[in-house]
Amino acid sequence: MEETTILPILAVSAFGLLVVVSGGIIYLTAVSWRDRRRQETEVRANRRSVRPNKK
């Protein structure tokens, strides 16, 4: 194979890997954000239910 044939293949492969890795990072960030938000909501709900009634 010539060098002129290998370079475009490597460039496309590198771009594809960049897209896959970036997508994975975005996915993991979104999942982490969603889980943190859900946990904070649960903590707030638990605080309300545990709070004694003031009369």
mmCIF file of N, CA and C in Angstrom:
data_model
loop_
_atom_site.group_PDB
_atom_site.id
_atom_site.type_symbol
_atom_site.label_atom_id
_atom_site.label_comp_id
_atom_site.label_asym_id
_atom_site.label_seq_id
_atom_site.Cartn_x
_atom_site.Cartn_y
_atom_site.Cartn_z
ATOM 1 N N MET A 1 0.839 -1.193 0.000
ATOM 2 C CA MET A 1 0.000 0.000 0.000
ATOM 3 C C MET A 1 0.879 1.249 0.000
ATOM 4 N N GLU A 2 0.381 2.216 -0.647
ATOM 5 C CA GLU A 2 1.114 3.464 -0.676
ATOM 6 C C GLU A 2 0.753 4.330 0.518
ATOM 7 N N GLU A 3 1.615 5.269 0.795
ATOM 8 C CA GLU A 3 1.395 6.189 1.904
ATOM 9 C C GLU A 3 0.165 7.057 1.656
ATOM 10 N N THR A 4 -0.116 7.381 0.415
ATOM 11 C CA THR A 4 -1.267 8.219 0.097
ATOM 12 C C THR A 4 -2.583 7.501 0.368
ATOM 13 N N THR A 5 -2.595 6.190 0.376
ATOM 14 C CA THR A 5 -3.806 5.427 0.665
ATOM 15 C C THR A 5 -3.995 5.265 2.172
ATOM 16 N N ILE A 6 -2.928 5.140 2.904
ATOM 17 C CA ILE A 6 -2.996 4.893 4.345
ATOM 18 C C ILE A 6 -3.412 6.146 5.114
ATOM 19 N N LEU A 7 -2.919 7.301 4.704
ATOM 20 C CA LEU A 7 -3.205 8.534 5.444
ATOM 21 C C LEU A 7 -4.701 8.863 5.531
ATOM 22 N N PRO A 8 -5.453 8.804 4.459
ATOM 23 C CA PRO A 8 -6.894 9.077 4.592
ATOM 24 C C PRO A 8 -7.612 8.060 5.482
ATOM 25 N N ILE A 9 -7.200 6.821 5.411
ATOM 26 C CA ILE A 9 -7.806 5.782 6.259
ATOM 27 C C ILE A 9 -7.515 6.079 7.730
ATOM 28 N N LEU A 10 -6.287 6.444 8.039
ATOM 29 C CA LEU A 10 -5.931 6.794 9.413
ATOM 30 C C LEU A 10 -6.670 8.044 9.883
ATOM 31 N N ALA A 11 -6.824 9.017 9.004
ATOM 32 C CA ALA A 11 -7.529 10.250 9.366
ATOM 33 C C ALA A 11 -8.994 9.967 9.670
ATOM 34 N N VAL A 12 -9.641 9.167 8.842
ATOM 35 C CA VAL A 12 -11.047 8.820 9.065
ATOM 36 C C VAL A 12 -11.183 7.992 10.341
ATOM 37 N N SER A 13 -10.269 7.068 10.577
ATOM 38 C CA SER A 13 -10.297 6.258 11.798
ATOM 39 C C SER A 13 -10.117 7.129 13.036
ATOM 40 N N ALA A 14 -9.187 8.062 12.976
ATOM 41 C CA ALA A 14 -8.952 8.957 14.114
ATOM 42 C C ALA A 14 -10.180 9.817 14.379
ATOM 43 N N PHE A 15 -10.799 10.323 13.332
ATOM 44 C CA PHE A 15 -12.003 11.131 13.498
ATOM 45 C C PHE A 15 -13.136 10.296 14.091
ATOM 46 N N GLY A 16 -13.278 9.071 13.615
ATOM 47 C CA GLY A 16 -14.310 8.175 14.151
ATOM 48 C C GLY A 16 -14.089 7.886 15.627
ATOM 49 N N LEU A 17 -12.868 7.621 16.012
ATOM 50 C CA LEU A 17 -12.566 7.381 17.423
ATOM 51 C C LEU A 17 -12.820 8.622 18.260
ATOM 52 N N LEU A 18 -12.493 9.789 17.714
ATOM 53 C CA LEU A 18 -12.746 11.044 18.419
ATOM 54 C C LEU A 18 -14.241 11.224 18.677
ATOM 55 N N VAL A 19 -15.059 10.916 17.687
ATOM 56 C CA VAL A 19 -16.508 11.035 17.835
ATOM 57 C C VAL A 19 -17.022 10.046 18.883
ATOM 58 N N VAL A 20 -16.538 8.814 18.839
ATOM 59 C CA VAL A 20 -16.983 7.791 19.793
ATOM 60 C C VAL A 20 -16.589 8.166 21.218
ATOM 61 N N VAL A 21 -15.357 8.579 21.421
ATOM 62 C CA VAL A 21 -14.890 8.938 22.765
ATOM 63 C C VAL A 21 -15.624 10.178 23.278
ATOM 64 N N SER A 22 -15.812 11.170 22.418
ATOM 65 C CA SER A 22 -16.542 12.374 22.831
ATOM 66 C C SER A 22 -17.987 12.037 23.192
ATOM 67 N N GLY A 23 -18.620 11.193 22.410
ATOM 68 C CA GLY A 23 -19.984 10.758 22.710
ATOM 69 C C GLY A 23 -20.061 10.030 24.034
ATOM 70 N N GLY A 24 -19.082 9.191 24.326
ATOM 71 C CA GLY A 24 -19.046 8.483 25.601
ATOM 72 C C GLY A 24 -18.893 9.420 26.779
ATOM 73 N N ILE A 25 -18.055 10.410 26.627
ATOM 74 C CA ILE A 25 -17.852 11.390 27.698
ATOM 75 C C ILE A 25 -19.131 12.183 27.934
ATOM 76 N N ILE A 26 -19.788 12.599 26.859
ATOM 77 C CA ILE A 26 -21.043 13.343 27.000
ATOM 78 C C ILE A 26 -22.101 12.472 27.664
ATOM 79 N N TYR A 27 -22.178 11.205 27.272
ATOM 80 C CA TYR A 27 -23.153 10.287 27.871
ATOM 81 C C TYR A 27 -22.895 10.116 29.369
ATOM 82 N N LEU A 28 -21.657 9.861 29.743
ATOM 83 C CA LEU A 28 -21.333 9.652 31.156
ATOM 84 C C LEU A 28 -21.585 10.913 31.979
ATOM 85 N N THR A 29 -21.308 12.072 31.418
ATOM 86 C CA THR A 29 -21.571 13.329 32.107
ATOM 87 C C THR A 29 -23.071 13.512 32.331
ATOM 88 N N ALA A 30 -23.860 13.224 31.314
ATOM 89 C CA ALA A 30 -25.317 13.376 31.429
ATOM 90 C C ALA A 30 -25.896 12.402 32.451
ATOM 91 N N VAL A 31 -25.421 11.175 32.459
ATOM 92 C CA VAL A 31 -25.904 10.179 33.415
ATOM 93 C C VAL A 31 -25.528 10.582 34.833
ATOM 94 N N SER A 32 -24.310 11.050 35.019
ATOM 95 C CA SER A 32 -23.868 11.494 36.344
ATOM 96 C C SER A 32 -24.704 12.666 36.830
ATOM 97 N N TRP A 33 -24.969 13.622 35.957
ATOM 98 C CA TRP A 33 -25.767 14.789 36.314
ATOM 99 C C TRP A 33 -27.183 14.366 36.699
ATOM 100 N N ARG A 34 -27.766 13.453 35.920
ATOM 101 C CA ARG A 34 -29.126 12.985 36.200
ATOM 102 C C ARG A 34 -29.188 12.246 37.534
ATOM 103 N N ASP A 35 -28.209 11.396 37.796
ATOM 104 C CA ASP A 35 -28.195 10.651 39.055
ATOM 105 C C ASP A 35 -28.012 11.579 40.251
ATOM 106 N N ARG A 36 -27.125 12.557 40.128
ATOM 107 C CA ARG A 36 -26.907 13.504 41.219
ATOM 108 C C ARG A 36 -28.178 14.296 41.504
ATOM 109 N N ARG A 37 -28.859 14.698 40.464
ATOM 110 C CA ARG A 37 -30.105 15.451 40.623
ATOM 111 C C ARG A 37 -31.186 14.597 41.301
ATOM 112 N N ARG A 38 -31.276 13.320 40.891
ATOM 113 C CA ARG A 38 -32.247 12.403 41.489
ATOM 114 C C ARG A 38 -31.937 12.181 42.968
ATOM 115 N N GLN A 39 -30.674 12.011 43.314
ATOM 116 C CA GLN A 39 -30.299 11.802 44.712
ATOM 117 C C GLN A 39 -30.607 13.031 45.554
ATOM 118 N N GLU A 40 -30.340 14.212 45.024
ATOM 119 C CA GLU A 40 -30.646 15.437 45.774
ATOM 120 C C GLU A 40 -32.150 15.573 46.001
ATOM 121 N N THR A 41 -32.946 15.190 45.013
ATOM 122 C CA THR A 41 -34.403 15.238 45.158
ATOM 123 C C THR A 41 -34.862 14.260 46.235
ATOM 124 N N GLU A 42 -34.282 13.076 46.256
ATOM 125 C CA GLU A 42 -34.644 12.083 47.275
ATOM 126 C C GLU A 42 -34.251 12.558 48.671
ATOM 127 N N VAL A 43 -33.090 13.180 48.798
ATOM 128 C CA VAL A 43 -32.641 13.684 50.096
ATOM 129 C C VAL A 43 -33.600 14.753 50.598
ATOM 130 N N ARG A 44 -34.001 15.665 49.700
ATOM 131 C CA ARG A 44 -34.952 16.706 50.097
ATOM 132 C C ARG A 44 -36.291 16.110 50.505
ATOM 133 N N ALA A 45 -36.758 15.098 49.801
ATOM 134 C CA ALA A 45 -38.032 14.453 50.133
ATOM 135 C C ALA A 45 -37.930 13.746 51.486
ATOM 136 N N ASN A 46 -36.799 13.121 51.754
ATOM 137 C CA ASN A 46 -36.612 12.431 53.034
ATOM 138 C C ASN A 46 -36.551 13.424 54.187
ATOM 139 N N ARG A 47 -35.937 14.571 53.960
ATOM 140 C CA ARG A 47 -35.874 15.585 55.023
ATOM 141 C C ARG A 47 -37.265 16.086 55.381
ATOM 142 N N ARG A 48 -38.107 16.253 54.388
ATOM 143 C CA ARG A 48 -39.469 16.717 54.649
ATOM 144 C C ARG A 48 -40.275 15.682 55.424
ATOM 145 N N SER A 49 -40.107 14.402 55.086
ATOM 146 C CA SER A 49 -40.900 13.366 55.742
ATOM 147 C C SER A 49 -40.407 13.066 57.159
ATOM 148 N N VAL A 50 -39.133 13.327 57.433
ATOM 149 C CA VAL A 50 -38.565 13.041 58.755
ATOM 150 C C VAL A 50 -38.798 14.200 59.699
ATOM 151 N N ARG A 51 -39.016 15.379 59.185
ATOM 152 C CA ARG A 51 -39.202 16.575 60.007
ATOM 153 C C ARG A 51 -40.412 16.415 60.960
ATOM 154 N N PRO A 52 -40.214 16.686 62.244
ATOM 155 C CA PRO A 52 -41.347 16.563 63.181
ATOM 156 C C PRO A 52 -42.367 17.679 62.954
ATOM 157 N N ASN A 53 -43.610 17.381 63.270
ATOM 158 C CA ASN A 53 -44.669 18.377 63.124
ATOM 159 C C ASN A 53 -44.566 19.405 64.242
ATOM 160 N N LYS A 54 -44.555 20.655 63.867
ATOM 161 C CA LYS A 54 -44.489 21.731 64.866
ATOM 162 C C LYS A 54 -45.902 22.199 65.162
ATOM 163 N N LYS A 55 -46.277 22.200 66.429
ATOM 164 C CA LYS A 55 -47.627 22.632 66.819
ATOM 165 C C LYS A 55 -47.552 23.812 67.743
#
